[in-house]
Structures are given as C-alpha cells and as structure tokens.
Amino acid sequence: MKKAGLCLLLSLLLLLPGCAGRGPEEEHLIRVGFSQVGSESDWRIANTASMVAALSEANGYELLFDNAKQRQENQLLAIRNFIQQDVDYIVLAPITESGWDDVLQEAKNNHIPVIIVDRRIDVADESLYTSWVGSDFLAEGRRAVRWLEAQLEAQGRAEEKLRILHIQGTYGATAQLQRTRALTEALAAHPNWELVAQLPGEYTEAKSYELMREFLQSGQEIDVIYSENDNMSFGAVRALEEAGIPCGGEGEIMILSFDAVRRALELCRDGKLSLCVECNPLHGPRVASLLQELARGGAPAKLTFVDELAFDRAMLTDEIIRDREY
Ligand code: GYE
C-alpha cells in the first residue's frame, strides 16, 4: 500500500513540470513560453512552424507552446501558466491589441521579459514588453489601395463608381485595424468609391465562405473585394465560383488579398485573385535573435518592422511561386 502510494507520488511529480527537476542537458536550454493565437489561417500555420523550428532544442531552447484557439482568455491562462513555470522568456502573438496590462504586469513582477510578435499590443506602460517584431499592416493596406488606384487609372475607370465589399479579420487585431484603416482613408479620398458591406470573416476560410454565400444571395453587385487575409479570399472565391460569378479577369470582380501565401499566389497566377499583398509570417529566426540578444544582456530594438512586397499576375513568375516558403 505504502509502496503503491510512493509510486503514485513519484509519477505525479514527474508529470509536474518544474517539480521533477531538470536534467543536466536541459539546464543550459533557454526556456521560452510561446502563446500563439490559433491556427486560423495558412499564415498562422506557417508562423507556428517557423517559431517551432527556430526555438528548437537543437538551437538551445526548451519551448512551451500553447495554441489559444482564437480566444484571448486562453492566452491569458497560458501566460499565467508560463509565469508559474518560471520560464526565462515569454513570447506572445496577441489576438487583439487590448487586454494585456494585468497579465504582463504579472510577468514583469516575476522578472520575465516578454517579446510580442506579429500583432501589436496597446498597453498603458510600454515597459510591460521588451520588443515587438512584425509587419507594417497600415503600409500593407496602403500598398493595396495604391495598386487599385493605378489599376483603375490604367483602365480609364478612375472616375467611375466603384463598389467595394470589405471582408474583415478578427476585430481588434492590429492586422484588421490597420488594413481597415487604409481602406477607410481611401474611401474618404475617393468619393466615387462606395463601401457596399463589411463582413466579419474572422480570418478563416469557413466563415468568409459562409458570409459570402449569404451576401451573394442579397443580389448586390460589387466590383472589388478587399479581403484582409488569403484564407478569407479563398472562401470568397469558392462562394463566387459556386454562384457562377467570375472574378479576377478584365471587367470582373477584383479581389485584393493579404498574406501572399503560396496558395494565394497560385490563385493569382491562375487569374482568380488580382493582388496578393505580402505579409511575412517567418518570424521564428527574428524572435530567436531577439532572445539571443537579451540572453547576452543586450537591449534589442523596441520595434522591428519586416520588409514586404505585393504581387499581381503580371509580376508573378513560376520561380517566385516555387520559392515561396509559406
Ligand atoms: O494576415 C492572417 C492571420 O496577424 C498578420 O493573422 C496576422 C494575420 C494574417 O490569421 O492570415
């Protein structure tokens, strides 16, 4: 009886991270807790793969990974769990900008530096995080708008009425706020551009497909779809195709899409998407180099923006598509 109890206690201890003690090989590893938003898109899946590859044991890390399944409360739980496990660093890919002050204050009280990746956070005290790395989402949106303006100009349609359907990502996410801001600016600058509807596509193909189907039943006509990520564009293309409505060709609905994952580039080459605005998800090595700098006692830049491009059909080559890493 006693023996069985002891065995049970020992196995429980082994299951509890932190209590079992770390082996000599694990001692020198940098322990990182990474709270990821979810796996809502091809972009996100590529981002997770990049982070996991960069923060591998072979590279000197012990990675505690948590997928929050698109819920902020899961991210808050994950971070509190990382704090309890006394990780060396926390990396957060936040779902939205707001709601982080308390939990990051807890991390700070426990002297755990926090790196933010991808979307930004809006905190009263900027010292609650060490560094952020990600994209300039406003620049991405403006890149899409400039392309559209040039395209319409070239087609002699600059003064014509333009009906735009806007499919939005997760509300409150920087990628949504800033891409939306670029379109809002453009609508203000072009009185002949009309916003027909805004659909909450939540960055997923399934949601966008469902909303697009519903929208098409309303019979409203559109000229452009401004879709805040590729997966929502895929959903929209599917709904359009099922309804027998052509897109991408001359005089057909133009779809402007964000991320430029390989599948989107292929659709652009095949003439379904008109523009793929790049958003680079390969942040693993960037985060790793920030962590290395911190581990050396350095002070990395507060904000690091990634360089990005945009592709339309005329610019795409088989080589670009082949070499796409995501
Ligand atoms: O565009 C989308 C993803 O925050 C940049 O989130 C990211 C966005 C990306 O789900 O595909």
Coordinates of C-alpha atoms and ligand atoms in Angstrom, one line a residue:
M1 CA 0.0 0.0 0.0
K2 CA 2.8 2.4 1.1
K3 CA 4.8 1.4 -1.9
A4 CA 2.0 2.0 -4.3
G5 CA 1.4 5.4 -2.7
L6 CA 5.0 6.3 -3.2
C7 CA 5.0 5.2 -6.8
L8 CA 1.9 7.3 -7.4
L9 CA 3.5 10.3 -5.8
L10 CA 6.7 9.9 -7.8
S11 CA 4.8 9.6 -11.1
L12 CA 2.8 12.6 -10.2
L13 CA 5.9 14.6 -9.5
L14 CA 7.4 13.5 -12.9
L15 CA 4.3 14.8 -14.6
L16 CA 4.5 18.2 -12.9
P17 CA 6.8 20.4 -14.9
G18 CA 9.2 22.2 -12.7
C19 CA 8.9 19.8 -9.8
A20 CA 10.7 16.9 -11.3
G21 CA 13.9 18.9 -11.7
R22 CA 15.8 19.4 -15.0
G23 CA 18.3 17.0 -16.3
P24 CA 21.9 18.3 -16.9
E25 CA 21.2 18.7 -20.7
E26 CA 18.2 20.8 -20.1
E27 CA 19.9 23.1 -17.6
H28 CA 21.5 25.2 -20.3
L29 CA 18.4 25.5 -22.5
I30 CA 16.6 28.8 -22.7
R31 CA 13.1 28.2 -21.6
V32 CA 10.5 30.0 -23.6
G33 CA 6.7 30.0 -23.3
F34 CA 5.0 30.9 -26.6
S35 CA 1.4 31.8 -26.6
Q36 CA 0.1 31.5 -30.2
V37 CA -3.3 32.9 -31.3
G38 CA -4.5 29.8 -33.0
S39 CA -4.3 28.0 -36.3
E40 CA -6.9 30.0 -38.2
S41 CA -5.0 30.6 -41.4
D42 CA -2.2 29.3 -43.7
W43 CA -0.3 32.4 -42.5
R44 CA -0.7 31.3 -38.9
I45 CA 0.4 27.7 -39.6
A46 CA 3.5 28.9 -41.3
N47 CA 4.2 31.3 -38.4
T48 CA 3.9 28.4 -35.9
A49 CA 6.2 26.2 -37.9
S50 CA 8.8 29.0 -38.2
M51 CA 8.7 29.6 -34.4
V52 CA 8.9 25.9 -33.5
A53 CA 11.8 25.4 -35.9
A54 CA 13.7 28.4 -34.6
L55 CA 13.1 27.7 -30.9
S56 CA 14.1 24.0 -31.1
E57 CA 16.2 22.1 -28.6
A58 CA 19.0 21.8 -31.1
N59 CA 19.1 25.6 -31.2
G60 CA 19.3 25.8 -27.4
Y61 CA 15.7 26.3 -26.4
E62 CA 13.1 24.5 -24.4
L63 CA 9.8 25.6 -26.0
L64 CA 6.5 25.6 -24.1
F65 CA 3.9 26.1 -26.8
D66 CA 0.3 27.0 -26.3
N67 CA -2.4 27.3 -29.1
A68 CA -5.1 29.6 -27.8
K69 CA -7.6 28.6 -30.4
Q70 CA -8.5 32.2 -31.2
R71 CA -9.5 33.1 -27.6
Q72 CA -7.9 35.7 -25.5
E73 CA -8.8 34.0 -22.2
N74 CA -6.8 31.0 -23.3
Q75 CA -3.8 33.3 -24.0
L76 CA -4.2 34.8 -20.5
L77 CA -4.2 31.3 -19.0
A78 CA -1.2 30.2 -21.0
I79 CA 0.8 33.3 -19.9
R80 CA -0.1 32.7 -16.2
N81 CA 0.9 29.1 -16.7
F82 CA 4.3 30.2 -18.2
I83 CA 4.8 32.5 -15.2
Q84 CA 4.1 29.7 -12.8
Q85 CA 6.6 27.5 -14.6
D86 CA 9.1 30.3 -14.3
V87 CA 10.2 30.4 -17.9
D88 CA 13.1 32.6 -18.9
Y89 CA 11.1 34.5 -21.6
I90 CA 7.5 34.8 -22.8
V91 CA 6.7 35.3 -26.4
L92 CA 3.2 36.4 -27.2
A93 CA 1.4 36.6 -30.5
P94 CA -1.6 38.5 -29.3
I95 CA -5.1 38.1 -30.7
T96 CA -6.1 41.7 -30.2
E97 CA -4.4 44.8 -29.1
S98 CA -6.2 45.4 -25.8
G99 CA -6.5 43.5 -22.5
W100 CA -2.9 42.7 -21.7
D101 CA -1.9 45.2 -18.9
D102 CA -2.6 43.0 -15.9
V103 CA -1.1 39.7 -17.1
L104 CA 2.0 41.4 -18.4
Q105 CA 2.4 43.3 -15.2
E106 CA 2.4 39.9 -13.5
A107 CA 5.1 38.7 -15.9
K108 CA 7.1 41.9 -15.1
N109 CA 6.7 41.4 -11.4
N110 CA 8.2 38.0 -11.9
H111 CA 11.1 39.4 -13.9
I112 CA 10.2 37.6 -17.1
P113 CA 10.8 39.6 -20.2
V114 CA 8.1 39.5 -22.8
I115 CA 8.5 39.6 -26.6
I116 CA 5.5 40.4 -28.8
V117 CA 5.3 39.0 -32.3
D118 CA 3.0 39.7 -35.2
R119 CA 0.1 41.9 -34.0
R120 CA 0.8 44.8 -31.6
I121 CA -0.4 45.4 -28.0
D122 CA -1.9 48.5 -26.6
V123 CA -0.7 48.9 -23.0
A124 CA -0.5 51.9 -20.8
D125 CA 3.0 51.1 -19.7
E126 CA 5.3 50.3 -22.7
S127 CA 7.8 48.7 -20.3
L128 CA 5.5 45.7 -20.0
Y129 CA 7.1 44.3 -23.1
T130 CA 10.7 44.3 -24.2
S131 CA 10.4 44.2 -28.0
W132 CA 7.9 43.7 -30.8
V133 CA 8.6 42.3 -34.3
G134 CA 6.0 42.1 -37.1
S135 CA 4.6 43.8 -40.2
D136 CA 3.6 47.3 -41.0
F137 CA -0.1 46.5 -41.6
L138 CA -1.0 50.0 -42.5
A139 CA 1.7 50.1 -45.2
E140 CA 0.3 46.8 -46.5
G141 CA -3.2 48.3 -46.7
R142 CA -1.9 51.4 -48.4
R143 CA 0.0 49.2 -50.9
A144 CA -3.3 47.5 -51.9
V145 CA -5.0 50.9 -52.3
R146 CA -2.2 52.3 -54.4
W147 CA -2.3 49.3 -56.7
L148 CA -6.1 49.6 -57.1
E149 CA -5.8 53.3 -57.9
A150 CA -3.2 52.6 -60.5
Q151 CA -5.2 49.8 -62.0
L152 CA -8.3 51.9 -62.3
E153 CA -6.3 54.7 -63.8
A154 CA -4.8 52.4 -66.4
Q155 CA -8.3 51.1 -67.2
G156 CA -9.7 54.6 -67.5
R157 CA -12.1 53.9 -64.7
A158 CA -10.6 56.2 -62.1
E159 CA -13.7 58.4 -62.1
E160 CA -16.3 55.7 -62.3
K161 CA -18.3 54.4 -59.4
L162 CA -16.5 51.5 -57.6
R163 CA -18.5 49.2 -55.3
I164 CA -16.3 47.6 -52.6
L165 CA -17.0 44.6 -50.4
H166 CA -14.8 44.5 -47.3
I167 CA -14.1 41.2 -45.6
Q168 CA -12.5 41.9 -42.2
G169 CA -10.3 39.9 -40.0
T170 CA -10.6 39.4 -36.2
Y171 CA -11.9 42.7 -34.7
G172 CA -9.3 44.5 -32.6
A173 CA -6.3 42.7 -34.2
T174 CA -3.7 45.1 -35.5
A175 CA -3.8 43.4 -38.9
Q176 CA -7.5 44.1 -39.0
L177 CA -7.4 47.6 -37.6
Q178 CA -4.6 48.9 -39.8
R179 CA -5.7 47.2 -43.1
T180 CA -9.2 48.6 -42.4
R181 CA -7.7 52.0 -41.7
A182 CA -6.0 52.1 -45.1
L183 CA -9.3 51.3 -46.8
T184 CA -11.2 53.9 -44.7
E185 CA -8.6 56.5 -45.7
A186 CA -9.1 55.5 -49.4
L187 CA -12.8 55.7 -49.2
A188 CA -12.5 59.2 -47.8
A189 CA -10.2 60.2 -50.6
H190 CA -12.4 58.8 -53.4
P191 CA -16.0 60.0 -53.2
N192 CA -16.8 57.7 -56.1
W193 CA -15.8 54.6 -54.1
E194 CA -18.7 53.0 -52.2
L195 CA -18.4 50.6 -49.3
V196 CA -21.2 48.1 -50.0
A197 CA -20.8 46.0 -46.9
Q198 CA -18.3 44.8 -44.3
L199 CA -18.3 41.1 -43.4
P200 CA -16.7 39.8 -40.2
G201 CA -14.7 36.9 -41.7
E202 CA -12.6 36.3 -38.6
Y203 CA -9.6 35.4 -40.8
T204 CA -11.0 32.0 -41.6
E205 CA -11.9 30.4 -44.9
A206 CA -15.0 28.8 -43.5
K207 CA -16.5 32.0 -42.0
S208 CA -15.8 34.0 -45.1
Y209 CA -17.3 31.4 -47.4
E210 CA -20.5 31.3 -45.3
L211 CA -20.8 35.1 -45.2
M212 CA -20.0 35.5 -48.9
R213 CA -22.7 33.0 -49.8
E214 CA -25.2 34.9 -47.7
F215 CA -24.1 38.2 -49.2
L216 CA -24.4 36.9 -52.8
Q217 CA -28.0 35.9 -52.1
S218 CA -28.7 39.6 -51.4
G219 CA -28.1 40.2 -55.1
Q220 CA -26.0 43.3 -54.5
E221 CA -23.3 44.0 -57.1
I222 CA -19.7 44.6 -56.4
D223 CA -16.5 45.5 -58.3
V224 CA -13.9 44.8 -55.7
I225 CA -13.4 42.6 -52.7
Y226 CA -10.9 43.9 -50.1
S227 CA -10.2 40.8 -48.1
E228 CA -8.0 41.1 -45.0
N229 CA -6.3 37.7 -45.4
D230 CA -5.8 35.0 -48.0
N231 CA -8.0 32.3 -46.3
M232 CA -11.0 34.7 -46.4
S233 CA -10.2 35.3 -50.1
F234 CA -10.2 31.5 -50.7
G235 CA -13.7 31.3 -49.0
A236 CA -14.9 34.2 -51.1
V237 CA -13.6 32.7 -54.4
R238 CA -15.3 29.4 -53.6
A239 CA -18.6 31.1 -52.9
L240 CA -18.3 33.2 -56.1
E241 CA -17.5 30.1 -58.2
E242 CA -20.4 28.2 -56.8
A243 CA -22.7 31.1 -57.7
G244 CA -21.2 31.2 -61.2
I245 CA -19.8 34.7 -60.7
P246 CA -16.4 35.2 -62.4
C247 CA -13.5 37.0 -60.6
G248 CA -10.1 38.2 -61.5
G249 CA -10.5 38.8 -65.2
E250 CA -10.9 42.0 -67.2
G251 CA -14.2 43.7 -66.1
E252 CA -14.7 41.0 -63.4
I253 CA -14.6 41.3 -59.6
M254 CA -11.1 42.2 -58.4
I255 CA -10.0 40.5 -55.2
L256 CA -7.3 42.2 -53.2
S257 CA -5.9 39.8 -50.7
F258 CA -3.4 40.0 -47.8
D259 CA -0.6 37.5 -46.8
A260 CA 0.5 36.2 -50.2
V261 CA 0.9 32.6 -49.1
R262 CA 1.7 30.1 -51.9
R263 CA -1.8 29.0 -52.5
A264 CA -2.9 32.6 -53.0
L265 CA 0.0 33.3 -55.4
E266 CA -1.2 30.3 -57.4
L267 CA -4.7 31.6 -57.5
C268 CA -3.3 35.0 -58.6
R269 CA -1.3 33.3 -61.4
D270 CA -4.5 31.4 -62.4
G271 CA -6.3 34.8 -62.7
K272 CA -8.7 34.5 -59.7
L273 CA -7.0 36.9 -57.3
S274 CA -6.0 40.3 -58.6
L275 CA -3.5 41.3 -55.9
C276 CA -1.6 39.5 -53.2
V277 CA -0.1 41.9 -50.6
E278 CA 2.7 40.1 -48.8
C279 CA 2.7 39.6 -45.0
N280 CA 5.7 37.6 -43.9
P281 CA 5.0 35.0 -41.2
L282 CA 8.5 33.7 -40.8
H283 CA 9.2 35.4 -37.5
G284 CA 10.9 32.4 -35.8
P285 CA 14.5 33.4 -36.6
R286 CA 13.7 37.1 -35.8
V287 CA 12.3 36.2 -32.4
A288 CA 15.3 33.9 -31.8
S289 CA 17.8 36.6 -32.5
L290 CA 15.9 39.0 -30.1
L291 CA 16.1 36.3 -27.4
Q292 CA 19.8 35.7 -28.1
E293 CA 20.4 39.4 -27.7
L294 CA 18.5 39.5 -24.4
A295 CA 20.3 36.5 -23.2
R296 CA 23.6 38.2 -23.9
G297 CA 22.5 41.1 -21.8
G298 CA 21.8 43.4 -24.8
A299 CA 18.8 45.7 -25.4
P300 CA 17.2 44.9 -28.7
A301 CA 15.2 47.5 -30.7
K302 CA 11.7 48.1 -29.3
L303 CA 10.0 47.7 -32.7
T304 CA 11.2 45.8 -35.7
F305 CA 9.3 46.0 -39.0
V306 CA 9.7 43.4 -41.7
D307 CA 10.1 44.4 -45.4
E308 CA 7.3 43.3 -47.7
L309 CA 6.1 43.4 -51.3
A310 CA 2.9 42.9 -53.3
F311 CA 2.3 40.7 -56.3
D312 CA -0.2 40.9 -59.2
R313 CA -0.4 38.5 -62.1
A314 CA 1.9 40.4 -64.3
M315 CA 4.7 40.3 -61.6
L316 CA 4.4 36.6 -60.7
T317 CA 6.8 34.1 -62.1
D318 CA 6.9 30.3 -61.6
E319 CA 10.1 30.9 -59.7
I320 CA 8.5 33.3 -57.2
I321 CA 5.8 30.7 -56.5
R322 CA 8.2 27.8 -56.3
D323 CA 10.5 29.6 -53.9
R324 CA 7.7 30.7 -51.6
E325 CA 8.4 29.3 -48.1
Y326 CA 4.8 29.6 -46.9
Ligands
GYE1 O1 -2.9 38.2 -42.1 C1 -3.9 36.3 -41.0 C2 -3.7 35.7 -39.7 O2 -1.9 38.8 -37.8 C3 -0.7 39.1 -39.8 O3 -3.5 36.8 -38.9 C4 -1.6 38.3 -39.0 C5 -2.9 37.8 -39.7 C6 -2.7 37.3 -41.0 O4 -4.6 34.8 -39.3 O5 -3.8 35.4 -42.0

